[in-house]
Amino acid sequence: MKKLHINLQDHSYDIIIKDNLIDELAQYVKEVYKNKKIYVITDSNVAPLYLTRVMKALENDYEVKSVVLPAGEESKSFAVYQEACEKLIDLNIRRNELLLALGGGVIGDLTGFIAATIYRGVPYIGVPTSLLAQMDSSIGGKTGIDFYNRKNIIGAFKQPLRVLIDPRTCDTLARDEFVNGMGELIKHGAIGNPKLLTLVENGVSKMTEEIVVESLKVKQAVVEIDEFDQKERMFLNFGHTFGHAIELKYGWKHGQAVANGMLMALKFGIDMGETNPKCYDVIYNILKNCGFPIEEYNYKDYLPDMAYDKKNLAGVIRFIFIKDFGTPELYEIEETKIKDLM
Ligand code: GLY
């Protein structure tokens, strides 16, 4: 078992990482939640895999109800938010009762947003079951839904009471979904934990508690110093500006787009004299060994896309480079200078 404590001003919490934790949920829920009812929110893909185990693990100690929503990104919508809230109100949820988000990033973001808004806030616990959600969206309290063709455009910061991670849930992921989650993990290694890069350099066939904890230490550190995404938390966007552009253009999965986006950001950083050139080959080889499909895009073709990034301020493009492994930097380029770089 591994434990990380996220130390925040008003709502610190623990992340517990333990193999087969799904079967021991009651013990870890009881330490932070004392009421009788729990509402499990999950989706139609995850329910057949884990809902029965989760109910069994909790029902000796709690009265447990479940809400099963359609699987897929389309569920991060006002329509499904409304459907879930209606079901919870029909189930007679009270403001001091717990939501438990069982699933990947969509379920985590949506449940967190419901938890932030229903009765102006109810407690929630995250039980992320995809590697991508374990590595990223379940930690740090960003919740929300997509709207008007924009991802995560409506949302709130709402920290969970706890995050409970069972690395064994990664065993049921399709290989490309597993690789997808590895993208954010390798990014954590690049921006904040060179030890993690050595743990994964020859590829990973099975997720371990140690790899998860080393990866989450990086997210923990930036969320603790910049909970509301004003500066250091933006380091987590390494590889994301180019990644979002190719994700939109070619339909890459998020983590795979971020992986290729990292290679583009490394090349850009090397050309700008900001990045140690050896970083490119190290990350390239790790991505190859971890099974990533790699396309060598020319970053210059995607520089205009940087203008639309949400990190930017008026007239200034903000970009994340790494100087070397573990030393990210927020770099500002005047919008008018972008053409000279192309
Ligand atoms: N996914 C980036 C963040 O949590 O800030």
XYZ file of C-alpha atoms and ligand atoms in Angstrom:
347
model
C 0.000 0.000 0.000
C 1.224 3.508 -0.787
C -0.228 6.762 0.410
C 0.215 10.363 -0.702
C -1.175 13.333 1.172
C -2.264 16.325 -0.893
C -1.776 19.303 1.355
C -4.119 22.149 0.432
C -5.239 25.243 2.321
C -8.846 24.172 2.998
C -9.291 20.575 1.947
C -6.258 18.324 2.178
C -6.786 14.673 1.334
C -5.087 11.334 0.842
C -4.552 9.240 -2.232
C -4.369 5.548 -1.355
C -2.797 3.212 -3.897
C -3.192 -0.491 -3.268
C -3.541 -3.642 -5.362
C -7.110 -5.058 -5.096
C -8.238 -2.080 -3.035
C -11.621 -2.326 -4.819
C -12.476 -5.227 -2.473
C -11.505 -3.249 0.640
C -13.231 0.030 -0.127
C -15.273 0.186 3.090
C -12.185 0.418 5.266
C -10.760 3.375 3.323
C -14.121 5.120 2.944
C -14.932 4.759 6.668
C -11.854 6.721 7.682
C -13.244 9.854 6.030
C -17.032 9.398 5.742
C -19.346 8.711 8.675
C -22.890 8.839 7.217
C -24.947 5.838 6.089
C -25.600 6.248 2.366
C -23.323 6.158 -0.661
C -24.311 6.867 -4.270
C -21.991 5.148 -6.744
C -21.879 6.863 -10.129
C -20.465 4.753 -12.925
C -20.928 3.999 -16.620
C -22.161 1.190 -18.814
C -18.605 -0.066 -19.562
C -17.306 -0.069 -16.006
C -20.475 -1.337 -14.281
C -20.225 -4.914 -15.652
C -16.559 -5.090 -14.584
C -16.576 -3.583 -11.107
C -19.988 -2.473 -9.827
C -20.895 -5.794 -8.169
C -17.509 -5.929 -6.416
C -17.832 -2.342 -5.259
C -21.377 -2.866 -3.919
C -20.262 -6.038 -2.121
C -17.271 -4.247 -0.612
C -19.469 -1.458 0.770
C -22.848 -2.954 1.590
C -22.036 -4.374 5.024
C -21.270 -0.870 6.234
C -23.397 1.371 4.018
C -26.683 1.634 2.214
C -25.433 1.805 -1.367
C -27.317 2.989 -4.453
C -25.945 3.198 -7.965
C -26.493 5.386 -10.998
C -25.233 3.903 -14.274
C -24.718 6.412 -17.101
C -23.919 5.838 -20.779
C -20.187 5.311 -21.414
C -18.297 7.817 -23.571
C -17.185 11.451 -23.773
C -20.761 12.442 -24.828
C -21.763 11.891 -21.210
C -19.769 14.962 -20.176
C -22.782 17.015 -21.242
C -25.587 19.056 -19.717
C -28.044 16.348 -20.787
C -26.297 13.562 -18.839
C -25.502 15.932 -15.933
C -29.248 16.615 -15.745
C -30.108 12.909 -16.002
C -27.697 12.046 -13.174
C -28.945 14.865 -10.922
C -32.567 13.818 -11.512
C -31.737 10.231 -10.573
C -29.905 11.335 -7.424
C -32.796 13.574 -6.369
C -35.249 10.714 -7.037
C -33.058 8.563 -4.798
C -33.467 11.270 -2.166
C -29.810 12.244 -1.788
C -29.059 14.683 1.078
C -26.322 17.295 1.151
C -24.110 15.412 3.594
C -24.204 12.150 1.631
C -21.362 10.779 -0.458
C -20.953 10.314 -4.205
C -18.425 7.732 -5.282
C -17.078 8.139 -8.825
C -16.285 4.682 -10.214
C -14.792 4.896 -13.692
C -12.490 6.772 -16.031
C -12.043 10.474 -16.657
C -15.568 11.129 -17.930
C -17.207 9.673 -14.814
C -14.675 11.404 -12.544
C -15.096 14.850 -14.117
C -18.882 14.567 -14.279
C -19.315 13.194 -10.759
C -16.981 15.855 -9.393
C -19.049 18.530 -11.119
C -22.279 17.094 -9.707
C -20.607 16.992 -6.289
C -19.608 20.648 -6.682
C -23.078 21.810 -7.646
C -25.884 19.641 -6.257
C -27.077 21.300 -3.022
C -24.090 23.646 -3.642
C -21.748 20.835 -2.763
C -21.749 17.252 -1.474
C -18.687 15.133 -0.619
C -17.238 12.723 -3.176
C -14.568 10.070 -3.386
C -12.821 9.123 -6.621
C -12.192 5.505 -7.544
C -10.565 5.936 -10.959
C -10.428 2.721 -12.981
C -8.522 3.817 -16.106
C -4.799 4.519 -16.046
C -5.420 7.915 -17.640
C -7.808 8.921 -14.835
C -5.492 7.499 -12.152
C -2.606 9.531 -13.551
C -4.368 12.792 -14.141
C -8.014 13.761 -13.909
C -8.848 12.089 -10.572
C -6.227 14.174 -8.756
C -6.383 17.905 -8.193
C -10.080 18.729 -8.165
C -10.696 19.893 -11.725
C -14.268 18.891 -12.533
C -16.565 19.770 -15.400
C -18.419 19.020 -18.582
C -17.989 19.833 -22.266
C -20.173 22.509 -23.838
C -20.509 24.312 -27.175
C -17.941 21.993 -28.780
C -15.349 22.876 -26.167
C -13.906 20.417 -23.680
C -14.203 21.169 -19.951
C -15.546 24.652 -20.626
C -18.082 24.561 -17.746
C -16.741 23.355 -14.430
C -15.537 23.971 -10.914
C -12.636 23.162 -8.640
C -13.914 20.592 -6.152
C -11.438 18.447 -4.280
C -12.471 14.886 -3.364
C -12.506 13.538 0.192
C -10.094 10.846 -0.944
C -8.863 9.151 -4.091
C -8.676 5.354 -3.945
C -6.564 3.767 -6.672
C -6.443 0.057 -7.395
C -3.681 -0.474 -9.997
C -5.171 -3.880 -10.760
C -8.080 -2.202 -12.557
C -5.501 -1.411 -15.274
C -5.344 -5.154 -15.991
C -8.758 -5.031 -17.668
C -7.865 -2.107 -19.949
C -7.394 -2.725 -23.657
C -3.699 -2.336 -24.514
C -4.184 0.938 -26.413
C -6.110 2.359 -23.437
C -3.244 1.333 -21.130
C -0.729 2.994 -23.470
C -2.992 6.054 -23.514
C -2.601 6.412 -19.732
C 1.155 5.959 -19.985
C 1.360 9.260 -21.917
C 0.525 11.369 -18.839
C 2.747 9.180 -16.681
C 5.803 9.669 -18.919
C 5.004 13.383 -18.989
C 5.176 13.397 -15.169
C 8.584 11.749 -15.404
C 9.787 14.362 -17.894
C 8.644 17.418 -15.952
C 9.254 16.263 -12.406
C 10.631 12.817 -11.662
C 13.593 11.349 -13.585
C 13.405 8.227 -11.336
C 10.014 7.464 -12.876
C 11.567 7.535 -16.349
C 14.053 4.851 -15.314
C 11.189 2.734 -13.902
C 9.402 2.716 -17.274
C 12.321 2.972 -19.737
C 12.031 -0.631 -20.946
C 8.238 -0.546 -21.248
C 5.573 -1.571 -18.748
C 3.404 -4.648 -19.064
C 1.697 -4.383 -15.668
C 1.002 -1.300 -13.584
C 2.528 -1.302 -10.092
C 1.877 0.652 -6.903
C 5.418 2.052 -7.136
C 5.018 3.428 -10.664
C 1.651 4.996 -9.770
C 2.992 6.670 -6.650
C 6.148 8.004 -8.340
C 3.994 9.498 -11.083
C 1.455 11.046 -8.715
C 4.179 12.665 -6.598
C 4.671 15.042 -9.530
C 1.004 15.966 -9.760
C 0.823 16.267 -5.963
C 3.716 18.749 -5.924
C 2.268 21.104 -8.527
C -1.306 20.958 -7.225
C -0.078 21.755 -3.700
C 1.714 24.906 -4.787
C -0.820 26.047 -7.390
C -4.248 24.524 -6.730
C -6.063 26.977 -9.009
C -3.844 26.688 -12.080
C -2.236 30.127 -12.079
C 1.376 29.124 -12.731
C 3.177 25.904 -11.741
C 0.150 23.678 -12.389
C 0.476 24.689 -16.034
C 3.679 22.588 -16.155
C 1.275 19.641 -16.392
C 0.421 20.915 -19.847
C 3.819 19.887 -21.202
C 3.119 18.271 -24.594
C -0.521 19.347 -24.493
C -0.531 22.405 -26.785
C 0.694 20.423 -29.787
C -1.039 17.329 -28.404
C -4.470 18.985 -28.475
C -3.852 20.170 -32.036
C -3.074 16.665 -33.359
C -5.772 15.093 -31.158
C -8.343 17.336 -32.855
C -6.899 16.974 -36.354
C -6.220 13.222 -36.428
C -8.440 11.826 -33.649
C -5.576 10.485 -31.504
C -6.420 9.245 -28.037
C -5.474 11.920 -25.498
C -2.404 10.254 -23.973
C -1.094 9.225 -27.367
C -1.553 12.781 -28.645
C 0.257 14.123 -25.565
C 3.122 11.685 -26.183
C 3.582 12.899 -29.742
C 2.995 16.480 -28.547
C 5.868 16.043 -26.071
C 8.220 15.086 -28.891
C 7.133 18.209 -30.789
C 7.630 20.377 -27.689
C 11.083 18.865 -27.142
C 12.117 19.638 -30.739
C 10.747 23.180 -30.391
C 12.620 23.616 -27.089
C 15.862 22.313 -28.613
C 15.538 24.700 -31.586
C 14.869 27.580 -29.169
C 18.011 26.677 -27.197
C 15.912 25.972 -24.100
C 15.955 22.145 -23.926
C 18.889 19.796 -23.406
C 19.018 17.947 -26.784
C 19.546 14.549 -25.129
C 15.982 14.661 -23.751
C 14.458 14.011 -27.180
C 16.130 10.625 -27.709
C 15.438 9.495 -24.141
C 11.710 10.256 -24.408
C 11.500 8.901 -27.959
C 12.945 5.538 -26.835
C 10.719 5.323 -23.753
C 7.622 6.022 -25.863
C 8.688 3.371 -28.381
C 9.362 0.798 -25.644
C 6.002 1.570 -24.048
C 4.215 0.825 -27.323
C 3.273 4.324 -28.469
C 2.472 4.898 -32.115
C 4.787 7.751 -33.126
C 4.399 10.160 -36.027
C 7.174 12.673 -36.457
C 5.107 15.804 -37.007
C 6.869 19.082 -37.757
C 6.041 21.336 -34.808
C 6.302 24.422 -37.042
C 3.112 23.397 -38.852
C 1.261 23.603 -35.550
C 2.656 26.844 -34.130
C -0.477 28.795 -35.225
C -2.561 26.438 -33.015
C -0.699 27.748 -29.973
C -2.679 30.977 -30.213
C -5.861 29.153 -29.094
C -4.390 27.597 -25.951
C -6.177 28.459 -22.710
C -2.877 29.207 -20.929
C -2.439 32.350 -23.010
C -2.958 35.944 -21.939
C -3.817 38.754 -24.372
C -0.935 39.235 -26.838
C 1.256 36.555 -25.234
C 1.580 32.870 -26.099
C 2.541 30.686 -23.149
C 4.334 27.446 -23.696
C 5.827 24.744 -21.485
C 9.373 23.638 -22.228
C 11.648 21.459 -20.138
C 15.242 22.573 -19.684
C 16.096 19.030 -18.649
C 14.229 16.201 -16.914
C 12.654 17.621 -13.773
C 13.089 21.292 -14.743
C 10.015 22.578 -16.584
C 9.593 26.237 -17.468
C 6.707 28.459 -18.495
C 7.932 30.379 -21.521
C 6.231 33.464 -22.945
C 6.400 34.437 -26.608
C 4.806 37.587 -28.003
C 1.985 36.614 -30.335
C 3.427 38.791 -33.132
C 6.718 36.814 -33.054
C 5.146 33.419 -33.816
C 5.394 33.966 -37.601
C 9.195 34.443 -37.301
C 9.511 30.992 -35.700
C 7.718 29.142 -38.491
N -4.835 17.939 -16.118
C -4.088 19.071 -15.741
C -4.375 19.548 -14.369
O -4.901 18.824 -13.564
O -4.088 20.671 -14.070
